[in-house]
Coordinates of C-alpha atoms in Angstrom, one line a residue:
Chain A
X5 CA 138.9 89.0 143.2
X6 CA 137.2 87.6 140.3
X7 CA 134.2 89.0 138.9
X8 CA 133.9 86.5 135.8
X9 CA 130.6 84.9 135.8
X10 CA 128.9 87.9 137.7
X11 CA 127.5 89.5 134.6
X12 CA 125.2 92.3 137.0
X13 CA 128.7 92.8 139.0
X14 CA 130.3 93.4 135.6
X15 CA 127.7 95.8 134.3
X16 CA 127.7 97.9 137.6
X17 CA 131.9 98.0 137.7
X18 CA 131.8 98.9 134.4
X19 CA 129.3 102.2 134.7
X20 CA 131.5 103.0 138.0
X21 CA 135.2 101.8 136.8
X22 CA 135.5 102.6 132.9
X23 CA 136.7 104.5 129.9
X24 CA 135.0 104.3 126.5
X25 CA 136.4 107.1 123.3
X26 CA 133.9 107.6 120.9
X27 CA 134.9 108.4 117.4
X28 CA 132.3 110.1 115.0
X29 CA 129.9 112.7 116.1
X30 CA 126.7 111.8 113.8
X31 CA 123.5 110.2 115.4
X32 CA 125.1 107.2 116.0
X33 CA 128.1 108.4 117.8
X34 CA 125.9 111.2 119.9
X35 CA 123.5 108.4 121.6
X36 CA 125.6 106.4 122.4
X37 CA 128.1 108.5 124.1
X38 CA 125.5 110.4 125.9
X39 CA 123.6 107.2 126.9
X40 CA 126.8 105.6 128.1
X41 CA 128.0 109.2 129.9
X42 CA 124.3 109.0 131.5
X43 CA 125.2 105.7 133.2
X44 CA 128.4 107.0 135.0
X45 CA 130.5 105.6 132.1
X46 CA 133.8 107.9 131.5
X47 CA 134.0 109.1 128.0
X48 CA 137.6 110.4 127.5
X49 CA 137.6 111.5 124.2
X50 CA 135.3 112.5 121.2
X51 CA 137.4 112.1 118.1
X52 CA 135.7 113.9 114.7
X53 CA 136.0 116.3 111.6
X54 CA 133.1 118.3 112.2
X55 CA 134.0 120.8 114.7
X56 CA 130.9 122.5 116.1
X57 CA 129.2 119.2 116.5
X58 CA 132.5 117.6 118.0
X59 CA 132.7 120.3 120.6
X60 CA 128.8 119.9 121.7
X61 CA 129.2 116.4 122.0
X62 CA 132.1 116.4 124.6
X63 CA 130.4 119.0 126.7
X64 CA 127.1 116.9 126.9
X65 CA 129.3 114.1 127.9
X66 CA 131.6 115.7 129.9
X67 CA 134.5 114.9 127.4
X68 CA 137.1 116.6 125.5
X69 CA 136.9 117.2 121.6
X70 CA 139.7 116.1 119.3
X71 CA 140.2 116.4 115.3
X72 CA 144.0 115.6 115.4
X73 CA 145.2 111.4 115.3
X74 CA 148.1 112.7 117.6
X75 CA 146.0 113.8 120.0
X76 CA 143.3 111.0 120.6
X77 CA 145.9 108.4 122.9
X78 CA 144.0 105.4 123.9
X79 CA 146.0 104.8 127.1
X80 CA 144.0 104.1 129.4
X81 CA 140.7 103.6 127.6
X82 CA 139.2 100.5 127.8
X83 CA 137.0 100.4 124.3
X84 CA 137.7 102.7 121.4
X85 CA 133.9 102.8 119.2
X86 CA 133.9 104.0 115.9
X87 CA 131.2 105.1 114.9
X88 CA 131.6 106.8 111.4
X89 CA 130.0 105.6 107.7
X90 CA 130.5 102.0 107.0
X91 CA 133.6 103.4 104.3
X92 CA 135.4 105.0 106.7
X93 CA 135.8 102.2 109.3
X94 CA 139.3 100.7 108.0
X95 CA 140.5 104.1 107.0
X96 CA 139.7 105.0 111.1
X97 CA 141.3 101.8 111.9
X98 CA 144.2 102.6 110.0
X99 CA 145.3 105.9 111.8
X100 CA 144.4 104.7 115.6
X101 CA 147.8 103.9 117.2
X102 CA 148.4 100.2 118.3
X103 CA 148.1 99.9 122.3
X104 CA 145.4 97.8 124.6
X105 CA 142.2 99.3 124.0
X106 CA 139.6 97.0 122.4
X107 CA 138.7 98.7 119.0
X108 CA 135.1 98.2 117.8
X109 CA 133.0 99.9 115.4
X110 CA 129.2 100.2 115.0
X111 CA 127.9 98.8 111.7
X112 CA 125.5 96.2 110.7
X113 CA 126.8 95.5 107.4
X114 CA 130.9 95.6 108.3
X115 CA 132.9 92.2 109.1
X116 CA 135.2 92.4 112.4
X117 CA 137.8 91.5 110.6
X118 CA 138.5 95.5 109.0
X119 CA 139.9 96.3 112.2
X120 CA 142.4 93.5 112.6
X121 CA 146.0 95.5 112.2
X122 CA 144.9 95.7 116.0
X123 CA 145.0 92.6 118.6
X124 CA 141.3 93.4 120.7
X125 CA 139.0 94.0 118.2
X126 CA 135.0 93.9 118.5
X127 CA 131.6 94.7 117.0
X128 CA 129.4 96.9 118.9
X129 CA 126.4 97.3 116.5
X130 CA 123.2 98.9 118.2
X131 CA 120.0 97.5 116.0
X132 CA 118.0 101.3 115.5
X133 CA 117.9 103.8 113.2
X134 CA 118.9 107.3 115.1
X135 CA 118.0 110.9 114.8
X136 CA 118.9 114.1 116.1
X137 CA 115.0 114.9 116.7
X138 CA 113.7 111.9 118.1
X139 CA 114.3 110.3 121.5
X140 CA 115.4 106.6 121.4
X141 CA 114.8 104.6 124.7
X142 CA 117.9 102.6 124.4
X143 CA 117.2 100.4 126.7
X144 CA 115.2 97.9 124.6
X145 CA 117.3 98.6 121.7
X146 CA 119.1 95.4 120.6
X147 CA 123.0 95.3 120.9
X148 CA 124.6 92.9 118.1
X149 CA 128.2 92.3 119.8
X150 CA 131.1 90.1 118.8
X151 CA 134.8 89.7 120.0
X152 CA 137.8 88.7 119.0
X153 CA 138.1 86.9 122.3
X154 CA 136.1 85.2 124.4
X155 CA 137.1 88.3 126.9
X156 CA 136.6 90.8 124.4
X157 CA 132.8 89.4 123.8
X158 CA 132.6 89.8 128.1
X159 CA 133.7 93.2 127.9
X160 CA 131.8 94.0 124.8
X161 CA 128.3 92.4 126.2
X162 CA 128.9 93.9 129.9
X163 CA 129.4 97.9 128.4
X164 CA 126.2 96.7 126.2
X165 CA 124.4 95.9 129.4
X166 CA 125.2 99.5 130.7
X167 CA 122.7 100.5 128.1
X168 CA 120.0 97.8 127.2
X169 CA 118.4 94.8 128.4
X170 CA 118.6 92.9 124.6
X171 CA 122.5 92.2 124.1
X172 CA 123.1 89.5 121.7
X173 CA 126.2 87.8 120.9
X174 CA 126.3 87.7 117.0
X175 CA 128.7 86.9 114.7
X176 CA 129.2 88.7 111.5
X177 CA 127.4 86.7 108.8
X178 CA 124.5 86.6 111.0
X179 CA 124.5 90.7 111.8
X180 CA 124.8 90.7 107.9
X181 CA 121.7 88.8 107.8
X182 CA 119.7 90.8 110.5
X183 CA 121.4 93.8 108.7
X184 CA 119.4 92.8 105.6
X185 CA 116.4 91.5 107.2
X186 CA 116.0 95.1 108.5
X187 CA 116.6 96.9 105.3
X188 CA 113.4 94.9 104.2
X189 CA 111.6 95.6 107.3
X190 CA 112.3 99.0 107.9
X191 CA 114.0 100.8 105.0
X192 CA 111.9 99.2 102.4
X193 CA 108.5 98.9 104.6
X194 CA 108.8 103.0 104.8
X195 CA 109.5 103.3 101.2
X196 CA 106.4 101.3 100.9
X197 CA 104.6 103.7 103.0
X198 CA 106.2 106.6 101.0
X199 CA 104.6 104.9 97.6
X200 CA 101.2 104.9 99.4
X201 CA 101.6 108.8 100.6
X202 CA 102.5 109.8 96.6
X203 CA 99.5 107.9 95.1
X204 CA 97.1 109.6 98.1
X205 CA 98.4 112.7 96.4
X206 CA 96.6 112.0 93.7
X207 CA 93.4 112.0 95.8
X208 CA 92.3 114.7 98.5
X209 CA 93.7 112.4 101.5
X210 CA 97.2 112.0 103.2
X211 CA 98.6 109.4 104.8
X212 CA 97.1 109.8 108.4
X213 CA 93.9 108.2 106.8
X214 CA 96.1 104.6 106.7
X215 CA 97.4 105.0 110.1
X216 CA 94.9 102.8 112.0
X217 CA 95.4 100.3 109.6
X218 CA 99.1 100.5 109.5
X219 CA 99.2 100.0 113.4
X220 CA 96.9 97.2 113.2
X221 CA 98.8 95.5 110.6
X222 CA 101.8 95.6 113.2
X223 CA 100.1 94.0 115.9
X224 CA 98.6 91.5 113.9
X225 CA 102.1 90.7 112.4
X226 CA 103.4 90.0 115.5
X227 CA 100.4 88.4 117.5
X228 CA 101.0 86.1 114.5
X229 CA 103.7 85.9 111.9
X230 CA 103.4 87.8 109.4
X231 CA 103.0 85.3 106.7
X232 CA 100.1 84.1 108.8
X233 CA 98.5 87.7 109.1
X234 CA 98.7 88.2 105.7
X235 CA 95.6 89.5 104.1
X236 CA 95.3 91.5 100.7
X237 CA 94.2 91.0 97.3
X238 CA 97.9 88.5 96.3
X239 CA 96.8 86.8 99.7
X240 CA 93.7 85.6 98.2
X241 CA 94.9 85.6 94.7
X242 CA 91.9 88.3 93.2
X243 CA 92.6 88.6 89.8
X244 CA 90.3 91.5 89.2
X245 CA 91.4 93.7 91.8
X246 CA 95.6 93.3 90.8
X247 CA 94.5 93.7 87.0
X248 CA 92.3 96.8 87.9
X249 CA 95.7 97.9 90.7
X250 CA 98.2 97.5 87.9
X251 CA 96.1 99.5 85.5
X252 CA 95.9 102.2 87.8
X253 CA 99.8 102.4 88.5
X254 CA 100.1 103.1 84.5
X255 CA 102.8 105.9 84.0
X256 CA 104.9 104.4 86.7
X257 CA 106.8 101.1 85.5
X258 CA 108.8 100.7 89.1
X259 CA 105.5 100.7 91.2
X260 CA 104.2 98.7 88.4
X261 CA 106.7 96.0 88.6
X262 CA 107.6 96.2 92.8
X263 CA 103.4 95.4 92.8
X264 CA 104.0 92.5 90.8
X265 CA 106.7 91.2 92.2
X266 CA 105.4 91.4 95.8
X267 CA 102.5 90.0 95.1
X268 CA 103.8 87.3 93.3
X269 CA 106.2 86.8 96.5
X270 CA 102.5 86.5 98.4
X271 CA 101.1 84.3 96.4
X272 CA 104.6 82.1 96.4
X273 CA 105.1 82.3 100.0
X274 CA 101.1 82.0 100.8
X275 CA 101.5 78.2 99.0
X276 CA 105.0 76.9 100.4
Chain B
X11 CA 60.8 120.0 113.0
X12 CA 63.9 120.5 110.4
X13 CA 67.2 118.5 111.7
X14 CA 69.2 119.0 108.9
X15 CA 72.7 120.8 109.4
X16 CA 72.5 119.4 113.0
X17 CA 75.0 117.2 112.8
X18 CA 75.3 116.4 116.2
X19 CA 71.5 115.8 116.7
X20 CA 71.1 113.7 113.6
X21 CA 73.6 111.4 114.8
X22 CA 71.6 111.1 118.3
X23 CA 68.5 110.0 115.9
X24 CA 70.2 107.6 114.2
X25 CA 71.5 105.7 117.2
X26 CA 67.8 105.7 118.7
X27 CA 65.7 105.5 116.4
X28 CA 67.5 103.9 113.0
X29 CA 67.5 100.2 111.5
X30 CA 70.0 98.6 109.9
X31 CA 70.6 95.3 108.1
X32 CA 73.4 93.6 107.3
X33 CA 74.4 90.4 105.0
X34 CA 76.9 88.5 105.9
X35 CA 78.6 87.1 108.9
X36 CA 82.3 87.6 108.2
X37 CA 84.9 89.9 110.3
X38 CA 83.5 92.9 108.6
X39 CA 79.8 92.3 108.8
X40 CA 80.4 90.6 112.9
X41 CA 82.6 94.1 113.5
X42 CA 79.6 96.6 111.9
X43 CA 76.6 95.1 113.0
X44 CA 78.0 94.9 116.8
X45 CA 79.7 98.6 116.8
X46 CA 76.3 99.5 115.3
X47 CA 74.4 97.9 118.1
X48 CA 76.4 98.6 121.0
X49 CA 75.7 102.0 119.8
X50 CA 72.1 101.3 119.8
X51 CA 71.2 101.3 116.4
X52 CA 68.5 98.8 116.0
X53 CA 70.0 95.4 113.7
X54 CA 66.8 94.1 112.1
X55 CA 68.3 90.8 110.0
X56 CA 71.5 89.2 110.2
X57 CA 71.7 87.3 106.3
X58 CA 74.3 85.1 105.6
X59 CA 75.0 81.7 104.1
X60 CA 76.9 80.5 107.3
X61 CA 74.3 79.6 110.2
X62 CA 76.1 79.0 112.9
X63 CA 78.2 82.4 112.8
X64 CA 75.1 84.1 111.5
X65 CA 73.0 82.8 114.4
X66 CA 75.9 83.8 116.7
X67 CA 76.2 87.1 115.5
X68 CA 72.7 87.6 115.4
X69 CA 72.6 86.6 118.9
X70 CA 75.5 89.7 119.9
X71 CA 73.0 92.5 118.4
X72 CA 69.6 90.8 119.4
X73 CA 68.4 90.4 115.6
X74 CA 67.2 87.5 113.3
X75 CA 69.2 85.1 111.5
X76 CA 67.9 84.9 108.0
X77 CA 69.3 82.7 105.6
X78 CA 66.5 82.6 102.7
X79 CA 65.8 86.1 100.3
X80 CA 62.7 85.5 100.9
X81 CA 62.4 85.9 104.8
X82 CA 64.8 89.2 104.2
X83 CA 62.2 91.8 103.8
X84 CA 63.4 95.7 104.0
X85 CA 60.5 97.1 105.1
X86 CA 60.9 99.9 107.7
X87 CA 64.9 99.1 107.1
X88 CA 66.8 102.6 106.7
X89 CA 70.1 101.0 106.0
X90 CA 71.2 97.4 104.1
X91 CA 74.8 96.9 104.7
X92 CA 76.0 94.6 102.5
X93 CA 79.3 93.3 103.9
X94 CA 80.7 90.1 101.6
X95 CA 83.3 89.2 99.6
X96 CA 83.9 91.4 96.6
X97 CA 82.9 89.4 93.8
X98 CA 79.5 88.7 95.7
X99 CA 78.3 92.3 95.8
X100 CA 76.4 92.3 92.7
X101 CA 75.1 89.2 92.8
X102 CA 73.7 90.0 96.7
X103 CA 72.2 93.2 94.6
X104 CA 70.2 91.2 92.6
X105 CA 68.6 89.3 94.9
X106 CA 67.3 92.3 97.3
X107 CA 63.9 92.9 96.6
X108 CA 63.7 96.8 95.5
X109 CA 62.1 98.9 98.1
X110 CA 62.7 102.2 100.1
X111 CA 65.9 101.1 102.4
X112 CA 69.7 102.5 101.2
X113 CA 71.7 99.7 99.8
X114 CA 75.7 100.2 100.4
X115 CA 78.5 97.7 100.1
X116 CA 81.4 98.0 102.7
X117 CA 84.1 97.2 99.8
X118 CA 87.4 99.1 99.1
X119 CA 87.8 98.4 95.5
X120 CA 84.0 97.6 94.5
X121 CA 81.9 100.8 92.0
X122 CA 79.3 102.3 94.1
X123 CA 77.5 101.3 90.4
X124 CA 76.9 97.7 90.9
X125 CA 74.0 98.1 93.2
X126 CA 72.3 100.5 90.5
X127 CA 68.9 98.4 90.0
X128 CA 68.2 100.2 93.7
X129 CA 67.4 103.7 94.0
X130 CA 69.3 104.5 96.6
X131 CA 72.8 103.8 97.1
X132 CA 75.8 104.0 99.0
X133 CA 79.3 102.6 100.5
X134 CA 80.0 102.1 103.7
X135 CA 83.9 101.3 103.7
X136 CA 85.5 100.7 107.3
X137 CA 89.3 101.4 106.4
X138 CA 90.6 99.0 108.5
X139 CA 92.0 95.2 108.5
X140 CA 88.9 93.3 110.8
X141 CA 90.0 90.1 112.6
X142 CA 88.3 87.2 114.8
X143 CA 91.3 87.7 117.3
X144 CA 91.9 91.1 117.6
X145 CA 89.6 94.1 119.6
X146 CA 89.5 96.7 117.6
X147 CA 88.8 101.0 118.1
X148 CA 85.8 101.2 115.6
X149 CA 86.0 104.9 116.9
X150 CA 89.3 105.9 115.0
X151 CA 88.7 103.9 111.7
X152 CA 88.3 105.9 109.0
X153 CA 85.2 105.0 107.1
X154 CA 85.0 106.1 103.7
X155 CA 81.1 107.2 102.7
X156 CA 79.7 107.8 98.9
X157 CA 75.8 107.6 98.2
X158 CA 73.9 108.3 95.3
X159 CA 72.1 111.5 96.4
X160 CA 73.2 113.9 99.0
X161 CA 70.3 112.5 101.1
X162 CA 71.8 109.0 101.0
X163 CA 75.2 110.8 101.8
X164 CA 74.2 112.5 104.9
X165 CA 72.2 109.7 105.8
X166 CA 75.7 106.8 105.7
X167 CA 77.5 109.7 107.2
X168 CA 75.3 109.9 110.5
X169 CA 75.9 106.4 110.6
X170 CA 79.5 105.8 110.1
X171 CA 79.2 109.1 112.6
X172 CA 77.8 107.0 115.4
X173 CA 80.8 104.3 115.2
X174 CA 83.7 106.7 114.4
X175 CA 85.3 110.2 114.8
X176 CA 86.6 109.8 111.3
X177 CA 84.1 109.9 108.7
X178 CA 84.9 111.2 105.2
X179 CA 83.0 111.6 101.8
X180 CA 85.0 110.2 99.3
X181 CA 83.9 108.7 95.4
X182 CA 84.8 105.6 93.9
X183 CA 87.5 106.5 92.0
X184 CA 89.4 108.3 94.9
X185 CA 88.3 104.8 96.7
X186 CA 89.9 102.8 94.6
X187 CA 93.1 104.9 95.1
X188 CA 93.0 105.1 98.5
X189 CA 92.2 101.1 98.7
X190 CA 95.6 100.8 96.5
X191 CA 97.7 103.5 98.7
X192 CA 96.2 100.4 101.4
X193 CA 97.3 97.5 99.7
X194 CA 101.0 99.0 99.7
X195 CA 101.0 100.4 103.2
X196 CA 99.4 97.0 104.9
X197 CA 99.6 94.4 103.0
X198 CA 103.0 94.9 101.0
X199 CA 104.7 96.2 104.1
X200 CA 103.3 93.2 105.9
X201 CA 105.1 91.0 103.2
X202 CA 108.2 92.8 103.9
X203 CA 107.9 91.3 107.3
X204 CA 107.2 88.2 105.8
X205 CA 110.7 88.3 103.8
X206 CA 112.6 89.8 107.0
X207 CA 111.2 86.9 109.0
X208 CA 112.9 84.3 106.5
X209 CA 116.1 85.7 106.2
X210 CA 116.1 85.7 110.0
X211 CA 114.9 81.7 109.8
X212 CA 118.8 81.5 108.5
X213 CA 119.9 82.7 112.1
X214 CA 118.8 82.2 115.6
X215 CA 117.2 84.8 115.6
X216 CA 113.1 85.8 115.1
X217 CA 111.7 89.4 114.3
X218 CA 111.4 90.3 118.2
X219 CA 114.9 91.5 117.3
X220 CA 113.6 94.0 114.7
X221 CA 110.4 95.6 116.7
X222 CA 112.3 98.7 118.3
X223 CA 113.6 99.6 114.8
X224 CA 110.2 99.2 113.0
X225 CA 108.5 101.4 115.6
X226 CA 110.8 103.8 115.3
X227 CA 110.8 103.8 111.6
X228 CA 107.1 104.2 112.0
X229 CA 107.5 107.2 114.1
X230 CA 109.9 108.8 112.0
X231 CA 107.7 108.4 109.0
X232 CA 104.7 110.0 110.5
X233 CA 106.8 112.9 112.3
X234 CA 108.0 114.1 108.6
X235 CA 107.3 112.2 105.9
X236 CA 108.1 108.9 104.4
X237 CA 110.1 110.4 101.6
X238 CA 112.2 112.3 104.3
X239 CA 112.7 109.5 106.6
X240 CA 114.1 107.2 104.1
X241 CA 117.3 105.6 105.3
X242 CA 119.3 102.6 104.4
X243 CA 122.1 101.5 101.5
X244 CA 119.5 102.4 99.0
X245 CA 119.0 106.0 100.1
X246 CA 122.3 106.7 100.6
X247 CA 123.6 105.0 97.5
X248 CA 126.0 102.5 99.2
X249 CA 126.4 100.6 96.2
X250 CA 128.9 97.5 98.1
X251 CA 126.4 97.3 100.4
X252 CA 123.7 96.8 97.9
X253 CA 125.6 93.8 96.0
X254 CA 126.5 92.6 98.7
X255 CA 122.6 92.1 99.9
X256 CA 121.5 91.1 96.6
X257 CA 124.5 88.2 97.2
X258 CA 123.0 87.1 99.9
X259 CA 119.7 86.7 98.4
X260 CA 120.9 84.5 96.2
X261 CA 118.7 81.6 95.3
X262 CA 115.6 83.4 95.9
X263 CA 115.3 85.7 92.2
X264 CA 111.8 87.2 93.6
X265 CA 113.5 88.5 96.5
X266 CA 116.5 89.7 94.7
X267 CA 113.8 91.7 91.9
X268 CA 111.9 92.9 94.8
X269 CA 115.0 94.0 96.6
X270 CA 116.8 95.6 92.8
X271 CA 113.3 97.4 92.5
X272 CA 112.6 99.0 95.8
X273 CA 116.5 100.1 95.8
X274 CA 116.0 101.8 92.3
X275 CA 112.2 103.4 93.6
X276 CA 114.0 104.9 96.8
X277 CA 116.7 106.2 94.8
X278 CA 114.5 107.4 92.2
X279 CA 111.9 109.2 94.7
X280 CA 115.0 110.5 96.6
X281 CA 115.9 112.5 93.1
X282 CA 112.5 113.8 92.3

């Protein structure tokens, strides 16, 4: 029988029919081997240094722990994930043994190419940031996959499909790209927000007072584009009110100079 | 009979048996004047430069269009709301004829001091980013309220009272801060958006990929705190990472000092 070309087929055989090891057993490694347990995917084995957290893992995933390289065999298993920091990724790569298993990891910023002392390797790169306390609902989460075969990328995009509706086929300049694109809009955007809560320290307020506006400011962004929604004192280039801004940021030459440069970027972008 | 201290029942009044004016027709003035009458609040004059939005509006809240000084009397007004663009406050102030009504401005970054030629007055500011497109829940705004006496206070706090549960006393200067804590939250974060959605231009991609990740990050940041719920190269100090972004932003120098700066910041703040 041949399944190829029956992508809902695929998904289902592969919830019912295979084996996935998960290596790491941070936030990363933790939803996805219990999102991919939950969908009747096997997990074999739950490779880590941290003990405790090792052990918890496998039991919510109905898995063994392992800490020893001689121990974790990948016979059997169709996809090895790594999911350890971005440094350690070749260093994993390094000690798994040679065998049939398609090895991918789970970073944005990482090319494919780190695992390639293996013959199936593959990205597997889920677009969230993940925490122990909050719940993510995986199944809109984006999946950034790439293969180093066309049946890799099938394999890949089908276990993805296990677990989301948004799987993209990506190469890895591009999930370098999206990998910086979301720095900006999410690492730096809260870091923005963080800025905002240290100068309402100065005041009697806190930042639940901006959180109407900060929700609108999302919707309008994307009912638009953001370059479109964008309203502010750069936006309309008021001279008064930046001089008067930058005034008040005195004592603080980093805010100083991000409110510059930002606004600068507005008025730049607002005129291209 | 003595209402004062009943918070509650002052409100009532005010939605029964109050008057208010308001100059301009903008998204602010349109947004005010019909909260304020859908609450029943009686709108006396619509005033603006623009006649065929200002008869419009006027229409909405079953007032007058008025376009001259001279036809805008404030007799038997309580309120004058003056809702224009910042640098057209004071000059709006000098053309109001000096009588018994409260004069406030709606501004975020405008001294309560400009309208001093009047004897009483006040700001109304609605913290919140107004729109011809978008509906918006007057009732969860946060409206910002300073007045000359603690008459005029209590009298702009009944008011904003009637709109929205979230009505706070707050002077200029704290104003002005909170305005700037805005500017950062809203606008700059917007911007961010803005830069994200470039980079992602260089793909096939758009920012629909990046909205489960910026909910979440929103999430995260109001569950702790900002400062807690940084993530990313910058946070963690991945320092190939970082050059490797700022690489990638080659050609555009704002985006690389913008991207330099906001690493540095979230390092810095992660030290304090």
């Amino acid at each position: 029988m041949n399944f190829i070309g029956n992508s809902r087929l695929n998904v289902f055989l592969w919830q019912l029919m295979k084996t996935v090891s998960i290596i790491g057993t941070g936030n990363v490694a933790s939803h996805l081997a219990t999102s991919l347990f939950s969908k009747g995917v096997h997990i074999h084995r739950v490779f880590g240094r941290q003990k405790k957290s090792g052990e918890e893992l496998a039991k919510l995933c109905n898995s063994h722990f392992v800490s020893d390289w001689n121990a974790f065999d990948t016979v059997g298993v169709d996809v090895v994930l790594i999911a350890v920091n971005d440094d350690q990724i070749e260093n994993v790569s390094a000690h798994l043994k040679i065998g049939q298993a398609i090895i991918a990891h789970t970073s944005g910023t990482v090319d494919m190419n780190v695992l390639e002392r293996h013959s199936k390797t593959g990205v597997f790169y889920p677009l969230q940031t993940f925490s122990k306390e909050n719940e993510i609902d995986v199944s809109v989460v984006p999946f950034c996959i790439e293969g180093s075969t066309t049946i890799v990328e099938t394999e890949l995009t089908d276990l993805a499909k296990a677990l989301s509706h948004d799987v993209r086929l990506v190469n890895s300049e591009t999930r370098k790209l999206i990998h910086l694109a979301a720095v900006f809009a999410c690492n730096f955007t809260n870091h923005m927000w963080a800025i905002s809560n240290q100068i309402l320290e100065e005041t009697n307020q806190d930042l639940t007072i901006l959180k109407p506006l900060i929700t609108e400011t999302i919707t309008k962004a994307f009912n638009s584009s953001p370059k479109e929604a964008q309203t502010g004192p750069a936006s309309r280039n008021d001279q008064r009110v930046m001089k008067k801004q930058l005034e008040s940021l005195q004592g603080n030459t980093l805010f100083q100079s991000i409110y510059s440069d930002v606004s600068e970027s507005i008025k730049k972008m607002k005129n291209e």
